C-alpha positions as CSV (number, residue, x, y, z in Angstrom):
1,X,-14.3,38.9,4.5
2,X,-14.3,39.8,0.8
3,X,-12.6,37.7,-1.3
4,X,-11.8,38.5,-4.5
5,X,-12.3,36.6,-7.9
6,X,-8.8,35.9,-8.8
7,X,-7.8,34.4,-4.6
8,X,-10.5,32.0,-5.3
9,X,-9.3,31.1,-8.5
10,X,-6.0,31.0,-7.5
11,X,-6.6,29.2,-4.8
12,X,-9.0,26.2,-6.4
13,X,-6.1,25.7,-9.0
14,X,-3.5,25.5,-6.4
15,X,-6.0,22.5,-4.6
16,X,-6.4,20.8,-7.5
17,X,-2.2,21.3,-8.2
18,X,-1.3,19.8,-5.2
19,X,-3.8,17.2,-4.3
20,X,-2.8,15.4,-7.5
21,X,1.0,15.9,-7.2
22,X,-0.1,14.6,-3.6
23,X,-1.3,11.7,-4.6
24,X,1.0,10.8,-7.0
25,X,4.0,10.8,-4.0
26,X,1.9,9.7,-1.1
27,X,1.1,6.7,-3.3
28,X,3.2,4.2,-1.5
29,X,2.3,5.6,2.0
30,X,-1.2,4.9,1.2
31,X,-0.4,1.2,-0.2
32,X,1.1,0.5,3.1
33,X,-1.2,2.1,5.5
34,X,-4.0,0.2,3.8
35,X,-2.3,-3.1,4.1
36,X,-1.5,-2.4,7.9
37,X,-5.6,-1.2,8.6
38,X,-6.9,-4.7,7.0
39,X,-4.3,-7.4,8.7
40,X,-4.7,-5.4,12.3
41,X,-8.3,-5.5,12.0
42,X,-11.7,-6.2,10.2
43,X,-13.4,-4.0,8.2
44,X,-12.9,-1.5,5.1
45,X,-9.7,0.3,4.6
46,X,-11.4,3.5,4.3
47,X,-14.0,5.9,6.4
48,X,-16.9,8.4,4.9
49,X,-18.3,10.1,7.6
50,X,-21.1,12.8,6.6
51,X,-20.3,16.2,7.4
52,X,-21.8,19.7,6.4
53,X,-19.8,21.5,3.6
54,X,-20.2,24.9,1.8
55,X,-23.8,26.1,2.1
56,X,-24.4,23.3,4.9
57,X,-24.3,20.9,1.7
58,X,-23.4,17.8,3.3
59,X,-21.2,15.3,2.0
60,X,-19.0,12.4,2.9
61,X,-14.9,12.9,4.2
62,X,-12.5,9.9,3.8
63,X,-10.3,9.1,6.5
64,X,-8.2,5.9,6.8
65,X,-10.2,4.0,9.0
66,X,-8.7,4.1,12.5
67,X,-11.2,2.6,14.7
68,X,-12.5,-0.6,15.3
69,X,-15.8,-1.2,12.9
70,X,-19.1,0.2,14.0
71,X,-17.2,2.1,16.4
72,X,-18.2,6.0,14.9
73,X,-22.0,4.9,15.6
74,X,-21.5,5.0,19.6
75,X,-19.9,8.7,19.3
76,X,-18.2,11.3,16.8
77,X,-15.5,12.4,19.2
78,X,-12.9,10.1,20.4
79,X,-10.5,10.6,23.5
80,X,-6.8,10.0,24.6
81,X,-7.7,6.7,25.5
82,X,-10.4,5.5,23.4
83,X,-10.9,2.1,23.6
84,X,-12.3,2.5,20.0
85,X,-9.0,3.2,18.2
86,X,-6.6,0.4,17.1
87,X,-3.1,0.2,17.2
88,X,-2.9,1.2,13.7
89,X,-5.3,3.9,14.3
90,X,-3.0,5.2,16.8
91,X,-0.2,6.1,15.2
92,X,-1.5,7.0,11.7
93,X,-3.9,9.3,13.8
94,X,-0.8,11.0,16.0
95,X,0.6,12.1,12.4
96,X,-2.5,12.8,10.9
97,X,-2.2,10.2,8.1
98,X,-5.5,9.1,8.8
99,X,-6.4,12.4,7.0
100,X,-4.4,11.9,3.7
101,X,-7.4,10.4,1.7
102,X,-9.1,14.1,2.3
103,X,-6.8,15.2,-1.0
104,X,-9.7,13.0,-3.0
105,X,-11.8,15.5,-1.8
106,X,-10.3,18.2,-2.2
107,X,-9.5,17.2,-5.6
108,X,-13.6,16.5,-6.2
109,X,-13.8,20.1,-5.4
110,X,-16.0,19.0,-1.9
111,X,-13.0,20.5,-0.3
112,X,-9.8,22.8,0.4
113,X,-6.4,22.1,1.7
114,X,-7.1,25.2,3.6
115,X,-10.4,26.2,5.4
116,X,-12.5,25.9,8.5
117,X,-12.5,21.8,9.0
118,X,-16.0,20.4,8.0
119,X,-18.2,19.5,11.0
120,X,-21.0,16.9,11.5
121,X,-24.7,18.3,10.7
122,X,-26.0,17.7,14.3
123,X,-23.7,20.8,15.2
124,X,-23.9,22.9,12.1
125,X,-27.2,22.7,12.7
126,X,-27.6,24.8,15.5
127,X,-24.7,27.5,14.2
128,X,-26.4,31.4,14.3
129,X,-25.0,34.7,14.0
130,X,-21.1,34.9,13.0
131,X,-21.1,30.9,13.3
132,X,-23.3,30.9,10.2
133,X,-19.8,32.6,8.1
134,X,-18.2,29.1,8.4
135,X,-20.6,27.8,5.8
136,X,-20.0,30.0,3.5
137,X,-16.8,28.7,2.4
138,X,-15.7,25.8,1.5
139,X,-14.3,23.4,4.2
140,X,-10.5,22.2,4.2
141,X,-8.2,19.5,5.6
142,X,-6.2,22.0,8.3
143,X,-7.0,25.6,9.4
144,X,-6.1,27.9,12.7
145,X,-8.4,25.3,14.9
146,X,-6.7,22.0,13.3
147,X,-3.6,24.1,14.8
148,X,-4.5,25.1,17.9
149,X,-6.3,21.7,18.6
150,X,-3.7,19.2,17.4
151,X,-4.2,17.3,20.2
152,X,-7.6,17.4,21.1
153,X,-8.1,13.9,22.2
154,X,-6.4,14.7,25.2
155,X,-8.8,17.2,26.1
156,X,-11.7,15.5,25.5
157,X,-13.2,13.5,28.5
158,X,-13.1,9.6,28.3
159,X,-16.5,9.0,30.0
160,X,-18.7,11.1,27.5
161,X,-16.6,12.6,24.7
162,X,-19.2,14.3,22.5
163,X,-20.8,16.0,25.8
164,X,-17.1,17.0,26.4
165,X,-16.3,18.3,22.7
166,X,-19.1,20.2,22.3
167,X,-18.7,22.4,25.9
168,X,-14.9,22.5,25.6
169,X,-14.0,23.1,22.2
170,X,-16.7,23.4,19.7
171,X,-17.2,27.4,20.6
172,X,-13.2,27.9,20.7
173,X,-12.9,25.8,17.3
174,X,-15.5,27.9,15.7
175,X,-13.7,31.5,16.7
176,X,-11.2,30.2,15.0
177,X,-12.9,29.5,12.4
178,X,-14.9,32.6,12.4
179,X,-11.4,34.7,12.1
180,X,-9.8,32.5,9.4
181,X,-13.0,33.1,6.9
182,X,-12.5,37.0,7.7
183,X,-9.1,37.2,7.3
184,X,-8.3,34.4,4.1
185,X,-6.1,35.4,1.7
186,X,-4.0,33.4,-0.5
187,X,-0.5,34.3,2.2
188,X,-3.0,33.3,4.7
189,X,-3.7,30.1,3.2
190,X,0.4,29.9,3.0
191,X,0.9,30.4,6.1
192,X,-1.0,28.1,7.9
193,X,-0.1,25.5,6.0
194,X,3.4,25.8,6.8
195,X,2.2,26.1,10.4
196,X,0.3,22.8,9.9
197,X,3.3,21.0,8.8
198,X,5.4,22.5,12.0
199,X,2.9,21.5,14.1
200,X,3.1,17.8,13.1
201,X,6.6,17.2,12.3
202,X,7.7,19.3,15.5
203,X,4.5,19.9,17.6
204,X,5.6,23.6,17.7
């Protein structure tokens, strides 16, 4: 689990490096996916949602909105066929796009392209033991549990998705999580972000 001075360095300049140059190309992606979200339907382009980040610090991720507004207040975790998602959502959600705006906060330094993703408080909460690890780095847009769980709306139940999440998944998630903070290294880092991209453009 020790890191050493020059990996986290190394590996803040590298964030900052590539959310920017990010940015910069994934500008017109972002034009259009905004226009799409506000003529399908009402409501703000983006979504902060308040999560727990280094230390338990919480702060607030931006997604492209994907649901329908108001929708997040009725539960956090959404199914395969969640009546809450709109077309748009859909589709920007089955290539992760939705997650694109998450390179502003990686860029504010809130985040990390790689690390354990940032959960809400209500279960952060209750982490103990090697659970509490998590928090001692700082979250990131994909890690071994973004992986492993690229589709996790279909295994998440329709009639009570949060109970479902947290019995089903939460624990797994967080082993994952658990393994990636005692094993990172900068080839680490590497490597599952080339795994990240095969997962999405080839669901391998």
């Amino acid at each position: 689990m020790k890191t050493t001075f020059l990996y986290c360095i190394s590996k803040r300049i590298t964030d900052i490096i590539i959310s920017i140059i990010g940015l910069i190309v994934l500008f017109p992606i972002f034009i259009i996916v905004s226009v799409l979200i506000k003529i399908s339907s009402k409501g703000p382009i983006f979504y902060k949602g308040r999560r727990s980040g280094k230390f338990e610090r919480p702060f607030y991720i931006y997604k492209f909105r994907s649901m329908y507004l108001g929708s997040e207040t009725l539960a956090g975790s959404t199914s395969r066929n969640d009546p809450r998602i709109t077309f748009i959502g859909k589709f920007i959600r089955k290539f992760k796009i939705d997650e694109l705006p998450q390179l502003l906060n990686v860029l504010m330094g809130k985040m990390s392209l790689v690390g354990p993703r940032p959960e809400l408080p209500r279960y952060t909460k209750n982490y103990k033991d090697e659970e509490l690890l998590i928090l001692q780095v700082k979250p990131g847009i994909t890690d071994l549990a973004s992986i492993k769980f690229s589709n996790l709306n279909e295994l998440i139940d329709d009639f009570n998705p949060d109970l479902s999440y947290e019995n089903n998944v939460l624990k797994e998630k967080n082993k994952l999580r658990i393994e990636y903070v005692k094993s990172r290294k900068f080839w680490f880092d590497f490597r599952v972000i080339l795994l990240t991209i095969s997962k999405i453009l080839f669901n391998k």
